[in-house]
Structures are given as C-alpha cells and as structure tokens.
Amino acid sequence: MTDARLRHLLSVSDLCAESATGLLDAAEAFLEVSRRPVRKVPTLRGKTVINCFFEASTRTRTSFELAGKRLSADVVNVSASSSSTTKGETLRDTVKTLDAMHADVIVVRHGASGAPAYVAERTRASVVNAGDGTHEHPTQALLDAFTIRRTKGRIAGLKVAILGDIAHSRVARSNALLLPMLGAEVCVAGPRTLLPHDSAALGVRSYDRVEPALEGADVVMMLRIQRERQGVSLLPSLREYARQFGLSAQRLERAAPDAIVMHPGPMNRGVEIADDVADGPRSVVLAQVEAGVAVRMAVLYQCSQDPDERES
Ligand code: NCD
C-alpha cells in the first residue's frame, strides 16, 4: 500500500484509489478485532492520540476514542467547552501546546472549514480531519465506502444517490470525491436552496427533486439539514421539506429492490427520513457506526507510523 501520502488525512484528495482501498482492507482486519471478546491489540502502544473536538459530536468522537484505545494508544480528549479556548486561547496556541506534549496524531473537528489544515501546518503530529465546517469529513466517506463494499460486495458500478442538504454537508462533499474515485456513479439531490451554488464543482450530477436521483439507486444516503450552518432559514417549513424530500417507504420503492439506506447520523426522524425506513430492513445505519471504529483504527494506524516506517 502506498501510504506515504497519509502523513495527514485532511481531505479525500489526500488519497488515491489504491491508498483508499488499502485503508478499507486494513479496516476489515480491525473490524474483526472489534468483534472479539477482548477488543484490543498492541499496535499503537506508546503512541499518543489527542482528539480535539471544537464542535458537537457523538459517533465521530466516541469512535475515534475507541479506535485509539483498541489499538492501545494513549488517548486524550479535548473538547471546546473544557479547553482553554473558552478563556480566549487561539487555535494556534492550543496546537503549539499539544505539539509540545509530543502527540503522534491530532484528530480535529472544528466549525471552521480549513481548521485541520491550519493545525497540520503548525505541528509535528499527523493530523486527521474529523469534520471541518462545510468542507470535508474524510473518515465518514471511508466508513461509508467500507459499509457499501461489505453490504453490496463492491463499490464500482453502483449508483449512489445522496439526498438532502448538500450545500452545507461535508459528508456529501467527501463522498462525492471518494465514491467516484472507487468507481461508483454518484448524484446529489435536494431543494434548490440547499444545493451548492456551483453544483458542477462537486463533479457529480445534481437534481432539485429526489425522484430522478432515486430511480434505480443501489445506495440511498440521507443527510440532515445543517441548520447550524445556515445564516437564514433556507426552507419554508420542515413539514413541507419532509413531504417533498424526506425518504418514506413509498418513495424508496423507486430505488433498486435491494437498495441500502444510509445516514451518517444524527438522524432527524420524520424530517429527512421516516421511522419505518430508518429502522427498516434496508437501513445500514448501525453497520455504518460499527464500520466507523474499524475505519478510524485503520486511519490512526496509517497516520501514526514513524516517517521512516512509512512505505513509499
Ligand atoms: C455528520 C457531521 O458531523 O458532519 N455526522 C457525523 O459525523 N456522523 C453529519 C451531521 O452532523 O449531520
């Protein structure tokens, strides 16, 4: 595997098809570790992973923490509310502080797009982007790819429809980069106000109705409306949104008969996804959560190798 490029994982564009596939293969082995009665291997003993979460998170933060612990790394969590940021410390000083403590990997979630790249320029540690503003969420795209590959047996040739608030979604952006790289055909759909101004920049087809996107889709990925990232409300009402853009069992009938339904969480039930779909037989939402730990173990493993240990 060519993993010299995984000095940092800031964007899916730090990967190529070969290195992404290598990470998915490594994650298969780590999934097996998570299913053992004793869920721990000594792989990262003596390494230090610092999780810096300046934005709310349940799944991503917990899975990075479990990933580090299952690899036997020393894991420390810093959250915005308990850090010196609340005392006015700059991100620059926070990074310098963590760097002085000899972190091997710093995992960063931040509301500002580009914050992990800023951190990467100021530390000797490897930096992993755990979601930055409306920019990217590369480990989410990797865990989505992993879940698709496990449930459908392949990624290449599949039709993937990503539906919802595309404009503000770092999950959509990272998946629109990764899944086509692995051979899938991706399209996005949402209300016009929630599509990026320049949809062509995403490099995938976009629709302002869900029906054409759903037609024959093998994978249906639903997204939450990112109200915290919208200056003004871009929707007339949530009821109207649910009626026109929500995934109901009836609407899902347009997809392939064996289509899977994905959601990165947190789900807003009754808005973008109906209860019976979220809990139904096509839903792989909890498989995504399980994959999250395995994929992050693979990413931490690749990122925490010493520079001279990294293959080229
Ligand atoms: C996503 C995120 O934070 O970008 N959630 C996640 O990481 N599982 C999506 C969201 O918040 O809607």
GROMACS .gro file of C-alpha atoms in nm, residues 96-229:
model
  134
   96LYS     CA    1   0.159   2.455   1.995
   97THR     CA    2   0.065   2.329   2.343
   98LEU     CA    3  -0.044   1.987   2.219
   99ASP     CA    4   0.264   1.966   1.997
  100ALA     CA    5   0.490   2.029   2.296
  101MET     CA    6   0.331   1.725   2.463
  102HIS     CA    7   0.455   1.505   2.176
  103ALA     CA    8   0.126   1.398   2.027
  104ASP     CA    9   0.165   1.149   1.743
  105VAL     CA   10  -0.180   1.209   1.597
  106ILE     CA   11  -0.411   1.506   1.648
  107VAL     CA   12  -0.771   1.448   1.542
  108VAL     CA   13  -0.954   1.775   1.478
  109ARG     CA   14  -1.322   1.859   1.445
  110HIS     CA   15  -1.389   2.228   1.400
  111GLY     CA   16  -1.669   2.455   1.280
  112ALA     CA   17  -1.430   2.643   1.052
  113SER     CA   18  -1.352   2.491   0.712
  114GLY     CA   19  -0.974   2.456   0.685
  115ALA     CA   20  -0.901   2.438   1.061
  116PRO     CA   21  -0.737   2.090   1.043
  117ALA     CA   22  -0.510   2.211   0.759
  118TYR     CA   23  -0.414   2.512   0.973
  119VAL     CA   24  -0.329   2.274   1.260
  120ALA     CA   25  -0.129   2.047   1.026
  121GLU     CA   26   0.097   2.337   0.931
  122ARG     CA   27   0.182   2.401   1.294
  123THR     CA   28   0.252   2.060   1.445
  124ARG     CA   29   0.489   1.768   1.402
  125ALA     CA   30   0.196   1.532   1.463
  126SER     CA   31  -0.015   1.374   1.190
  127VAL     CA   32  -0.350   1.549   1.167
  128VAL     CA   33  -0.678   1.375   1.089
  129ASN     CA   34  -0.979   1.582   0.986
  130ALA     CA   35  -1.286   1.466   1.182
  131GLY     CA   36  -1.512   1.717   1.006
  132ASP     CA   37  -1.439   2.084   0.932
  133GLY     CA   38  -1.723   2.328   0.870
  134THR     CA   39  -1.885   2.266   0.534
  135HIS     CA   40  -1.559   2.139   0.387
  136GLU     CA   41  -1.485   1.769   0.440
  137HIS     CA   42  -1.527   1.463   0.659
  138PRO     CA   43  -1.290   1.209   0.502
  139THR     CA   44  -1.323   0.932   0.764
  140GLN     CA   45  -1.702   0.943   0.725
  141ALA     CA   46  -1.665   0.889   0.349
  142LEU     CA   47  -1.425   0.600   0.416
  143LEU     CA   48  -1.665   0.435   0.660
  144ASP     CA   49  -1.948   0.482   0.411
  145ALA     CA   50  -1.739   0.322   0.136
  146PHE     CA   51  -1.649   0.038   0.374
  147THR     CA   52  -2.017  -0.021   0.459
  148ILE     CA   53  -2.117  -0.016   0.091
  149ARG     CA   54  -1.840  -0.261  -0.001
  150ARG     CA   55  -1.937  -0.501   0.280
  151THR     CA   56  -2.310  -0.494   0.218
  152LYS     CA   57  -2.313  -0.480  -0.164
  153GLY     CA   58  -1.988  -0.671  -0.225
  154ARG     CA   59  -1.844  -0.392  -0.442
  155ILE     CA   60  -1.844  -0.017  -0.498
  156ALA     CA   61  -1.759   0.008  -0.869
  157GLY     CA   62  -2.062   0.036  -1.094
  158LEU     CA   63  -2.311   0.117  -0.816
  159LYS     CA   64  -2.548   0.413  -0.839
  160VAL     CA   65  -2.535   0.622  -0.521
  161ALA     CA   66  -2.793   0.895  -0.451
  162ILE     CA   67  -2.705   1.149  -0.179
  163LEU     CA   68  -3.015   1.341  -0.072
  164GLY     CA   69  -3.077   1.644   0.148
  165ASP     CA   70  -2.876   1.949   0.249
  166ILE     CA   71  -2.592   1.910   0.002
  167ALA     CA   72  -2.465   2.269   0.020
  168HIS     CA   73  -2.371   2.255   0.388
  169SER     CA   74  -2.269   1.890   0.407
  170ARG     CA   75  -1.905   1.792   0.448
  171VAL     CA   76  -2.027   1.430   0.430
  172ALA     CA   77  -2.169   1.488   0.080
  173ARG     CA   78  -1.852   1.666  -0.030
  174SER     CA   79  -1.618   1.388   0.089
  175ASN     CA   80  -1.839   1.114  -0.054
  176ALA     CA   81  -1.868   1.297  -0.388
  177LEU     CA   82  -1.488   1.275  -0.406
  178LEU     CA   83  -1.430   0.926  -0.271
  179LEU     CA   84  -1.708   0.711  -0.420
  180PRO     CA   85  -1.644   0.810  -0.786
  181MET     CA   86  -1.271   0.753  -0.720
  182LEU     CA   87  -1.370   0.395  -0.630
  183GLY     CA   88  -1.586   0.356  -0.940
  184ALA     CA   89  -1.938   0.445  -0.819
  185GLU     CA   90  -2.172   0.679  -1.003
  186VAL     CA   91  -2.284   0.948  -0.757
  187CYS     CA   92  -2.564   1.201  -0.787
  188VAL     CA   93  -2.699   1.451  -0.536
  189ALA     CA   94  -3.047   1.595  -0.487
  190GLY     CA   95  -3.211   1.849  -0.261
  191PRO     CA   96  -3.412   2.170  -0.268
  192ARG     CA   97  -3.251   2.436  -0.484
  193THR     CA   98  -3.163   2.646  -0.176
  194LEU     CA   99  -2.969   2.351  -0.032
  195LEU     CA  100  -2.770   2.266  -0.343
  196PRO     CA  101  -2.423   2.421  -0.379
  197HIS     CA  102  -2.428   2.739  -0.594
  198ASP     CA  103  -2.184   2.573  -0.824
  199SER     CA  104  -2.304   2.210  -0.825
  200ALA     CA  105  -2.072   2.135  -1.116
  201ALA     CA  106  -1.779   2.195  -0.878
  202LEU     CA  107  -1.879   1.878  -0.690
  203GLY     CA  108  -1.822   1.688  -1.012
  204VAL     CA  109  -2.145   1.486  -0.983
  205ARG     CA  110  -2.496   1.522  -1.130
  206SER     CA  111  -2.738   1.723  -0.922
  207TYR     CA  112  -3.119   1.740  -0.917
  208ASP     CA  113  -3.363   1.967  -0.736
  209ARG     CA  114  -3.609   1.677  -0.696
  210VAL     CA  115  -3.537   1.345  -0.527
  211GLU     CA  116  -3.730   1.122  -0.771
  212PRO     CA  117  -3.480   1.122  -1.063
  213ALA     CA  118  -3.190   1.069  -0.821
  214LEU     CA  119  -3.366   0.775  -0.652
  215GLU     CA  120  -3.456   0.598  -0.977
  216GLY     CA  121  -3.272   0.264  -0.972
  217ALA     CA  122  -3.027   0.375  -0.697
  218ASP     CA  123  -2.833   0.095  -0.527
  219VAL     CA  124  -2.740   0.316  -0.232
  220VAL     CA  125  -2.953   0.597  -0.086
  221MET     CA  126  -2.766   0.825   0.152
  222MET     CA  127  -2.981   1.068   0.353
  223LEU     CA  128  -2.842   1.384   0.513
  224ARG     CA  129  -2.956   1.607   0.797
  225ILE     CA  130  -3.043   1.971   0.737
  226GLN     CA  131  -2.744   2.157   0.883
  227ARG     CA  132  -2.942   2.440   1.038
  228GLU     CA  133  -2.644   2.545   1.250
  229ARG     CA  134  -2.454   2.629   0.928
   0.00000   0.00000   0.00000
